mmCIF file of C-alpha atoms in Angstrom:
data_model
loop_
_atom_site.group_PDB
_atom_site.id
_atom_site.type_symbol
_atom_site.label_atom_id
_atom_site.label_comp_id
_atom_site.label_asym_id
_atom_site.label_seq_id
_atom_site.Cartn_x
_atom_site.Cartn_y
_atom_site.Cartn_z
ATOM 1 C CA MET R 28 58.637 72.524 21.672
ATOM 2 C CA ARG R 29 59.588 71.881 24.628
ATOM 3 C CA ARG R 30 59.206 69.133 27.372
ATOM 4 C CA TRP R 31 58.104 69.132 30.642
ATOM 5 C CA ASP R 32 60.405 68.018 33.472
ATOM 6 C CA PRO R 33 58.641 67.838 36.752
ATOM 7 C CA LEU R 34 61.522 68.342 39.470
ATOM 8 C CA GLN R 35 61.708 71.686 36.825
ATOM 9 C CA GLU R 36 58.430 72.459 37.989
ATOM 10 C CA GLN R 37 58.973 71.249 41.750
ATOM 11 C CA ASP R 38 62.298 73.796 42.216
ATOM 12 C CA ASN R 39 60.339 76.593 40.577
ATOM 13 C CA ARG R 40 58.036 76.651 43.317
ATOM 14 C CA GLN R 41 60.064 76.382 46.028
ATOM 15 C CA GLN R 42 61.575 79.281 44.247
ATOM 16 C CA ARG R 43 57.691 80.646 44.405
ATOM 17 C CA ARG R 44 56.765 79.816 47.693
ATOM 18 C CA ILE R 45 60.745 81.575 49.196
ATOM 19 C CA ALA R 46 59.698 84.949 47.430
ATOM 20 C CA ALA R 47 56.506 85.520 48.601
ATOM 21 C CA ALA R 48 57.525 84.315 51.806
ATOM 22 C CA GLY R 49 59.236 87.380 52.120
ATOM 23 C CA PRO R 50 62.808 88.917 52.722
ATOM 24 C CA PRO R 51 63.791 86.897 56.425
ATOM 25 C CA VAL R 52 65.137 88.758 59.771
ATOM 26 C CA PRO R 53 67.821 87.893 61.099
ATOM 27 C CA SER R 54 68.475 85.850 64.378
ATOM 28 C CA THR R 55 70.777 88.457 65.076
ATOM 29 C CA ALA R 56 68.906 91.723 64.534
ATOM 30 C CA ASP R 57 67.523 92.234 68.624
ATOM 31 C CA VAL R 58 71.644 92.040 69.247
ATOM 32 C CA ALA R 59 73.424 95.341 70.942
ATOM 33 C CA GLY R 60 76.029 96.592 68.308
ATOM 34 C CA PHE R 61 74.627 94.722 65.457
ATOM 35 C CA GLU R 62 72.434 96.972 64.311
ATOM 36 C CA ASP R 63 74.473 98.803 61.716
ATOM 37 C CA TYR R 64 75.856 95.502 60.439
ATOM 38 C CA PRO R 65 75.289 95.422 56.518
ATOM 39 C CA CYS R 66 72.382 92.963 56.773
ATOM 40 C CA PHE R 67 72.839 89.978 52.994
ATOM 41 C CA TYR R 68 70.836 87.049 52.265
ATOM 42 C CA VAL R 69 72.275 83.188 52.238
ATOM 43 C CA LYS R 70 70.597 80.331 49.813
ATOM 44 C CA LEU R 71 70.980 76.949 52.008
ATOM 45 C CA ARG R 72 70.261 73.272 51.584
ATOM 46 C CA HIS R 73 71.081 71.339 54.514
ATOM 47 C CA GLY R 74 72.966 73.757 55.841
ATOM 48 C CA ARG R 75 75.207 74.089 53.174
ATOM 49 C CA VAL R 76 75.451 77.750 50.665
ATOM 50 C CA LEU R 77 74.768 77.537 47.466
ATOM 51 C CA ASP R 78 75.037 81.352 46.691
ATOM 52 C CA SER R 79 74.560 85.302 48.999
ATOM 53 C CA ALA R 80 73.080 88.505 47.743
ATOM 54 C CA GLY R 81 73.004 91.984 49.518
ATOM 55 C CA SER R 82 69.094 91.712 48.757
ATOM 56 C CA PHE R 83 66.898 89.269 49.162
ATOM 57 C CA GLU R 84 65.314 89.947 45.654
ATOM 58 C CA GLU R 85 68.642 89.079 44.332
ATOM 59 C CA VAL R 86 69.201 86.235 46.105
ATOM 60 C CA VAL R 87 65.173 84.595 44.825
ATOM 61 C CA ARG R 88 66.800 85.206 41.833
ATOM 62 C CA SER R 89 69.489 83.340 41.333
ATOM 63 C CA ALA R 90 69.992 80.091 39.897
ATOM 64 C CA ARG R 91 73.248 78.793 41.410
ATOM 65 C CA GLY R 92 72.451 75.851 43.569
ATOM 66 C CA GLY R 93 68.954 74.954 42.019
ATOM 67 C CA TRP R 94 65.804 76.006 44.157
ATOM 68 C CA ALA R 95 65.425 71.458 45.115
ATOM 69 C CA ALA R 96 63.446 70.766 47.886
ATOM 70 C CA GLY R 97 65.236 71.317 51.512
ATOM 71 C CA THR R 98 66.469 74.577 49.909
ATOM 72 C CA THR R 99 65.444 77.983 52.675
ATOM 73 C CA VAL R 100 67.212 81.480 52.741
ATOM 74 C CA THR R 101 68.462 82.649 55.843
ATOM 75 C CA ALA R 102 69.300 86.283 56.557
ATOM 76 C CA THR R 103 72.466 86.796 58.613
ATOM 77 C CA HIS R 104 74.588 90.148 59.237
ATOM 78 C CA LEU R 105 77.581 91.151 58.078
ATOM 79 C CA ALA R 106 80.252 91.458 60.339
ATOM 80 C CA PRO R 107 83.357 93.669 61.212
ATOM 81 C CA ASP R 108 85.810 90.750 59.270
ATOM 82 C CA ARG R 109 83.732 90.181 56.811
ATOM 83 C CA HIS R 110 81.992 87.255 57.619
ATOM 84 C CA PRO R 111 78.796 86.172 58.852
ATOM 85 C CA VAL R 112 78.573 87.233 63.111
ATOM 86 C CA LEU R 113 77.557 83.168 63.134
ATOM 87 C CA LEU R 114 79.932 81.134 61.056
ATOM 88 C CA LEU R 115 80.654 77.635 61.359
ATOM 89 C CA GLU R 116 84.676 77.446 60.003
ATOM 90 C CA ALA R 117 86.375 73.359 60.693
ATOM 91 C CA ALA R 118 87.600 73.328 62.987
ATOM 92 C CA VAL R 119 91.013 72.973 65.336
ATOM 93 C CA GLY R 120 91.040 70.252 67.473
ATOM 94 C CA ALA R 121 87.795 68.163 67.702
ATOM 95 C CA GLY R 122 85.992 71.184 68.223
ATOM 96 C CA CYS R 123 82.436 72.283 67.468
ATOM 97 C CA GLY R 124 83.933 74.727 65.077
ATOM 98 C CA ALA R 125 80.124 77.578 65.691
ATOM 99 C CA THR R 126 81.854 80.896 66.420
ATOM 100 C CA ARG R 127 79.691 83.770 67.293
ATOM 101 C CA TRP R 128 80.785 88.076 66.929
ATOM 102 C CA VAL R 129 81.440 89.631 69.176
ATOM 103 C CA ALA R 130 80.986 93.092 69.435
ATOM 104 C CA ASP R 131 82.167 95.665 72.567
ATOM 105 C CA VAL R 132 79.388 97.949 73.269
ATOM 106 C CA PRO R 133 80.658 100.533 76.249
ATOM 107 C CA GLY R 134 78.938 100.353 78.635
ATOM 108 C CA SER R 135 77.455 95.780 78.032
ATOM 109 C CA ALA R 136 78.457 93.434 80.599
ATOM 110 C CA THR R 137 81.008 92.520 77.695
ATOM 111 C CA ALA R 138 82.785 95.439 77.065
ATOM 112 C CA GLY R 139 83.241 95.981 81.739
ATOM 113 C CA LEU R 140 85.519 92.576 80.558
ATOM 114 C CA THR R 141 87.638 93.194 78.431
ATOM 115 C CA GLY R 142 88.075 96.487 80.727
ATOM 116 C CA ALA R 143 89.482 94.546 83.313
ATOM 117 C CA LEU R 144 91.311 91.617 81.028
ATOM 118 C CA ARG R 145 93.415 94.602 79.091
ATOM 119 C CA THR R 146 93.746 96.160 82.444
ATOM 120 C CA LEU R 147 95.509 92.326 83.981
ATOM 121 C CA ASN R 148 97.238 92.753 80.316
ATOM 122 C CA ALA R 149 98.735 96.084 80.657
ATOM 123 C CA PHE R 150 100.194 94.796 84.281
ATOM 124 C CA ASP R 151 101.331 91.440 82.809
ATOM 125 C CA ALA R 152 98.736 90.215 85.196
ATOM 126 C CA LEU R 153 96.851 88.606 82.314
ATOM 127 C CA PRO R 154 98.280 84.564 81.769
ATOM 128 C CA GLU R 155 97.464 83.748 78.824
ATOM 129 C CA LEU R 156 95.474 86.873 75.530
ATOM 130 C CA SER R 157 92.663 84.826 75.968
ATOM 131 C CA ILE R 158 88.455 86.205 76.824
ATOM 132 C CA GLN R 159 86.608 83.342 77.262
ATOM 133 C CA ARG R 160 87.499 80.672 78.492
ATOM 134 C CA GLY R 161 88.142 77.129 76.768
ATOM 135 C CA GLY R 162 88.790 78.513 73.888
ATOM 136 C CA VAL R 163 90.894 76.501 71.232
ATOM 137 C CA VAL R 164 94.737 78.457 71.206
ATOM 138 C CA GLY R 165 95.227 78.699 67.314
ATOM 139 C CA SER R 166 92.085 79.159 66.232
ATOM 140 C CA THR R 167 90.320 82.290 64.048
ATOM 141 C CA ALA R 168 88.577 82.996 67.203
ATOM 142 C CA ALA R 169 91.175 83.211 70.100
ATOM 143 C CA ARG R 170 93.435 85.534 66.901
ATOM 144 C CA THR R 171 90.753 87.984 66.603
ATOM 145 C CA GLN R 172 90.502 87.818 70.941
ATOM 146 C CA ALA R 173 94.195 88.740 71.594
ATOM 147 C CA ALA R 174 93.938 91.524 69.238
ATOM 148 C CA TRP R 175 91.416 92.816 70.399
ATOM 149 C CA LEU R 176 92.863 92.987 73.994
ATOM 150 C CA CYS R 177 95.775 94.256 72.631
ATOM 151 C CA GLY R 178 94.940 96.739 70.964
ATOM 152 C CA GLU R 179 95.883 95.805 67.533
ATOM 153 C CA THR R 180 92.837 95.521 65.695
ATOM 154 C CA ARG R 181 92.486 97.075 61.890
ATOM 155 C CA ALA R 182 90.068 100.743 61.105
ATOM 156 C CA GLY R 183 85.814 99.303 61.733
ATOM 157 C CA VAL R 184 86.684 96.864 63.928
ATOM 158 C CA ASP R 185 84.319 96.234 66.886
ATOM 159 C CA GLY R 186 84.805 92.768 68.316
ATOM 160 C CA PHE R 187 86.399 89.644 68.573
ATOM 161 C CA ARG R 188 84.634 86.095 67.620
ATOM 162 C CA VAL R 189 84.278 83.849 70.193
ATOM 163 C CA GLN R 190 83.839 79.802 69.538
ATOM 164 C CA CYS R 191 82.405 76.907 71.584
ATOM 165 C CA PRO R 192 84.602 74.694 73.493
ATOM 166 C CA ARG R 193 82.148 71.770 73.522
ATOM 167 C CA PRO R 194 83.349 69.142 70.956
ATOM 168 C CA TRP R 195 81.977 68.160 66.983
ATOM 169 C CA GLY R 196 78.464 66.850 67.106
ATOM 170 C CA HIS R 197 77.203 68.053 70.415
ATOM 171 C CA GLU R 198 73.109 69.293 71.267
ATOM 172 C CA ARG R 199 71.761 71.954 72.293
ATOM 173 C CA LEU R 200 72.793 75.160 72.091
ATOM 174 C CA CYS R 201 76.714 76.367 71.978
ATOM 175 C CA VAL R 202 78.105 78.438 75.854
ATOM 176 C CA VAL R 203 81.196 80.053 75.767
ATOM 177 C CA HIS R 204 81.946 81.010 79.798
ATOM 178 C CA ALA R 205 83.990 84.093 80.080
ATOM 179 C CA VAL R 206 87.961 84.178 81.255
ATOM 180 C CA VAL R 207 86.415 85.582 84.190
ATOM 181 C CA GLY R 208 83.188 86.085 85.754
ATOM 182 C CA ASP R 209 80.165 85.315 84.451
ATOM 183 C CA VAL R 210 79.405 86.794 81.575
ATOM 184 C CA THR R 211 78.413 84.155 79.023
ATOM 185 C CA TRP R 212 77.543 84.679 75.046
ATOM 186 C CA SER R 213 75.071 81.768 73.379
ATOM 187 C CA TRP R 214 73.462 81.383 70.355
ATOM 188 C CA ASP R 215 72.113 77.384 68.371
ATOM 189 C CA ARG R 216 74.584 76.363 66.547
ATOM 190 C CA GLU R 217 71.247 74.712 64.481
ATOM 191 C CA ARG R 218 69.310 76.944 63.225
ATOM 192 C CA GLU R 219 71.712 80.105 63.280
ATOM 193 C CA VAL R 220 75.425 79.329 61.986
ATOM 194 C CA ILE R 221 75.603 79.064 58.357
ATOM 195 C CA ILE R 222 78.018 76.525 57.345
ATOM 196 C CA THR R 223 81.610 78.044 54.441
#
């Protein structure tokens, strides 16, 4: 005979509540250029990844990590670099560490910016291979920006990453400014970023 376990029952209720709510919509659903990126679902507890899957049903059925209080399921897009479009990586230096994928959509302000920077780079008039102001040298974002400006990306890659230059633990939105002009990218680190 199986004994009643109140903790297990609480976990089961949390799992049933999430399943009943249905699949969440990615916070980046309306971002131009992301509509063709695959969507995947992530099971989180207090911001930490417990499991992920390509379908909501699969992640809800998963037992990995349990279903204790604080467990949620979120949806995100998978960028062409095979990481979530919004990601918190181990920070290089004392910076925030949150990065965002930027799709270089033809006709967009980003495309105009990168076109101008590529022209400057062709004439050796670009002081550094960077798209963002205040980028962290040696970071993943800096490497993807340099590769994008030089045209050294692999097939299927349609953009680059930007990294929040603000200090670790900052409040409010992450905001990244372009190295020239008035193009900015922003996102909510607390609500949207996947911590790896």
